[in-house]
């Protein structure tokens, strides 16, 4: 009888602990979203004031900038992964050909990042006066 009671108590305590964890995670998620939204608003206000965007320019600028940000983040994360593979301790066990492939992959990622910047420099010139792009 004693074992049954202890088992039931253990199960009840575990269920309570998992319920608290779910609530805590939801609180963190909403806190993270609030911080992200605040950051987004501050970023928009900063760019708008620093570049001195007119409402018409802002309508053209923000979609291009958001796409630029998406592509540059993607290219950057690929470079980070390629660099991590290159710097991992497993490299010591690889053949020279495999190491060369990882180096080439990293160099290709850096080149892709440069292409994103070059592409969007031209895009920004299309939607903003050159003085504001500079």
Tab-separated table of C-alpha atoms in Angstrom:
chain	number	residue	atom	x	y	z
A	1	UNK	CA	0.000	0.000	0.000
A	2	UNK	CA	2.837	2.335	0.855
A	3	UNK	CA	4.433	1.841	-2.574
A	4	UNK	CA	1.166	2.598	-4.343
A	5	UNK	CA	0.779	5.878	-2.462
A	6	UNK	CA	4.399	6.860	-3.171
A	7	UNK	CA	3.963	6.042	-6.859
A	8	UNK	CA	0.784	8.123	-7.092
A	9	UNK	CA	2.482	11.040	-5.321
A	10	UNK	CA	5.459	10.851	-7.688
A	11	UNK	CA	3.181	10.908	-10.743
A	12	UNK	CA	1.187	13.859	-9.395
A	13	UNK	CA	4.365	15.817	-8.651
A	14	UNK	CA	5.748	15.142	-12.134
A	15	UNK	CA	2.527	16.315	-13.775
A	16	UNK	CA	2.623	19.512	-11.756
A	17	UNK	CA	6.223	20.148	-12.754
A	18	UNK	CA	5.505	19.766	-16.465
A	19	UNK	CA	2.508	22.093	-16.238
A	20	UNK	CA	4.696	24.780	-14.695
A	21	UNK	CA	7.279	24.344	-17.430
A	22	UNK	CA	4.689	24.895	-20.166
A	23	UNK	CA	3.473	28.104	-18.548
A	24	UNK	CA	7.040	29.286	-18.124
A	25	UNK	CA	7.813	28.612	-21.795
A	26	UNK	CA	4.738	30.520	-22.917
A	27	UNK	CA	5.782	33.437	-20.742
A	28	UNK	CA	9.257	33.421	-22.247
A	29	UNK	CA	7.845	33.267	-25.759
A	30	UNK	CA	5.592	36.265	-25.202
A	31	UNK	CA	8.460	38.120	-23.529
A	32	UNK	CA	10.696	37.322	-26.503
A	33	UNK	CA	8.014	38.531	-28.927
A	34	UNK	CA	7.624	41.775	-26.981
A	35	UNK	CA	11.375	42.402	-27.066
A	36	UNK	CA	11.503	41.590	-30.791
A	37	UNK	CA	8.589	43.919	-31.561
A	38	UNK	CA	10.208	46.708	-29.543
A	39	UNK	CA	13.464	46.178	-31.427
A	40	UNK	CA	11.615	46.254	-34.762
A	41	UNK	CA	9.914	49.536	-33.880
A	42	UNK	CA	13.187	51.094	-32.724
A	43	UNK	CA	14.907	49.945	-35.910
A	44	UNK	CA	12.186	51.476	-38.081
A	45	UNK	CA	12.294	54.738	-36.131
A	46	UNK	CA	16.095	54.863	-36.347
A	47	UNK	CA	16.244	54.285	-40.094
A	48	UNK	CA	13.389	56.662	-40.775
A	49	UNK	CA	15.007	59.470	-38.802
A	50	UNK	CA	18.616	58.847	-39.872
A	51	UNK	CA	17.839	58.480	-43.561
A	52	UNK	CA	15.097	61.111	-43.332
A	53	UNK	CA	12.648	59.007	-45.335
A	54	UNK	CA	9.545	60.573	-46.760
A	55	UNK	CA	6.359	58.468	-46.546
A	56	UNK	CA	6.616	57.647	-50.266
A	57	UNK	CA	10.258	56.594	-49.913
A	58	UNK	CA	9.440	54.525	-46.845
A	59	UNK	CA	6.782	52.599	-48.775
A	60	UNK	CA	9.393	51.645	-51.360
A	61	UNK	CA	12.326	51.229	-48.971
A	62	UNK	CA	10.958	48.885	-46.290
A	63	UNK	CA	9.974	45.939	-48.514
A	64	UNK	CA	13.393	46.050	-50.198
A	65	UNK	CA	15.185	46.390	-46.861
A	66	UNK	CA	13.227	43.527	-45.279
A	67	UNK	CA	14.073	41.243	-48.210
A	68	UNK	CA	17.710	42.336	-47.970
A	69	UNK	CA	17.736	41.546	-44.265
A	70	UNK	CA	16.224	38.110	-44.871
A	71	UNK	CA	18.739	37.215	-47.587
A	72	UNK	CA	21.755	38.615	-45.733
A	73	UNK	CA	20.813	36.733	-42.544
A	74	UNK	CA	20.440	33.528	-44.522
A	75	UNK	CA	23.813	33.997	-46.224
A	76	UNK	CA	25.431	34.879	-42.906
A	77	UNK	CA	24.067	31.802	-41.135
A	78	UNK	CA	25.366	29.600	-43.973
A	79	UNK	CA	28.804	31.183	-43.551
A	80	UNK	CA	28.721	30.603	-39.815
A	81	UNK	CA	27.840	26.928	-40.341
A	82	UNK	CA	30.579	26.539	-42.956
A	83	UNK	CA	33.112	28.164	-40.630
A	84	UNK	CA	32.035	25.935	-37.741
A	85	UNK	CA	32.552	22.867	-39.932
A	86	UNK	CA	35.945	24.189	-40.930
A	87	UNK	CA	37.011	24.906	-37.344
A	88	UNK	CA	35.601	21.724	-35.772
A	89	UNK	CA	37.927	19.209	-34.186
A	90	UNK	CA	36.741	16.612	-36.707
A	91	UNK	CA	38.822	18.406	-39.369
A	92	UNK	CA	41.923	16.676	-38.024
A	93	UNK	CA	40.454	13.330	-39.115
A	94	UNK	CA	39.509	14.480	-42.620
A	95	UNK	CA	41.513	13.979	-45.761
A	96	UNK	CA	43.150	16.906	-47.487
A	97	UNK	CA	40.504	16.790	-50.232
A	98	UNK	CA	37.657	17.015	-47.697
A	99	UNK	CA	39.346	19.910	-45.908
A	100	UNK	CA	39.815	21.695	-49.240
A	101	UNK	CA	36.098	21.213	-49.980
A	102	UNK	CA	35.193	22.804	-46.630
A	103	UNK	CA	37.510	25.744	-47.330
A	104	UNK	CA	35.940	26.164	-50.779
A	105	UNK	CA	32.440	26.005	-49.239
A	106	UNK	CA	33.353	28.758	-46.784
A	107	UNK	CA	34.826	30.951	-49.519
A	108	UNK	CA	31.664	30.416	-51.602
A	109	UNK	CA	29.542	31.517	-48.625
A	110	UNK	CA	31.543	34.701	-48.200
A	111	UNK	CA	31.197	35.386	-51.927
A	112	UNK	CA	27.429	34.809	-51.657
A	113	UNK	CA	27.274	37.355	-48.835
A	114	UNK	CA	29.092	39.872	-51.016
A	115	UNK	CA	26.665	39.189	-53.870
A	116	UNK	CA	23.711	39.938	-51.581
A	117	UNK	CA	25.238	43.287	-50.599
A	118	UNK	CA	26.037	44.163	-54.213
A	119	UNK	CA	22.553	43.169	-55.403
A	120	UNK	CA	20.784	45.227	-52.769
A	121	UNK	CA	23.044	48.241	-53.157
A	122	UNK	CA	21.653	48.456	-56.686
A	123	UNK	CA	18.098	47.879	-55.413
A	124	UNK	CA	18.408	50.647	-52.830
A	125	UNK	CA	19.641	53.016	-55.549
A	126	UNK	CA	16.418	52.315	-57.459
A	127	UNK	CA	14.112	53.249	-54.571
A	128	UNK	CA	16.076	56.030	-52.837
A	129	UNK	CA	18.102	59.027	-53.969
A	130	UNK	CA	21.840	58.322	-54.011
A	131	UNK	CA	22.416	60.781	-51.147
A	132	UNK	CA	20.252	58.631	-48.890
A	133	UNK	CA	21.834	55.374	-50.035
A	134	UNK	CA	25.280	56.737	-49.187
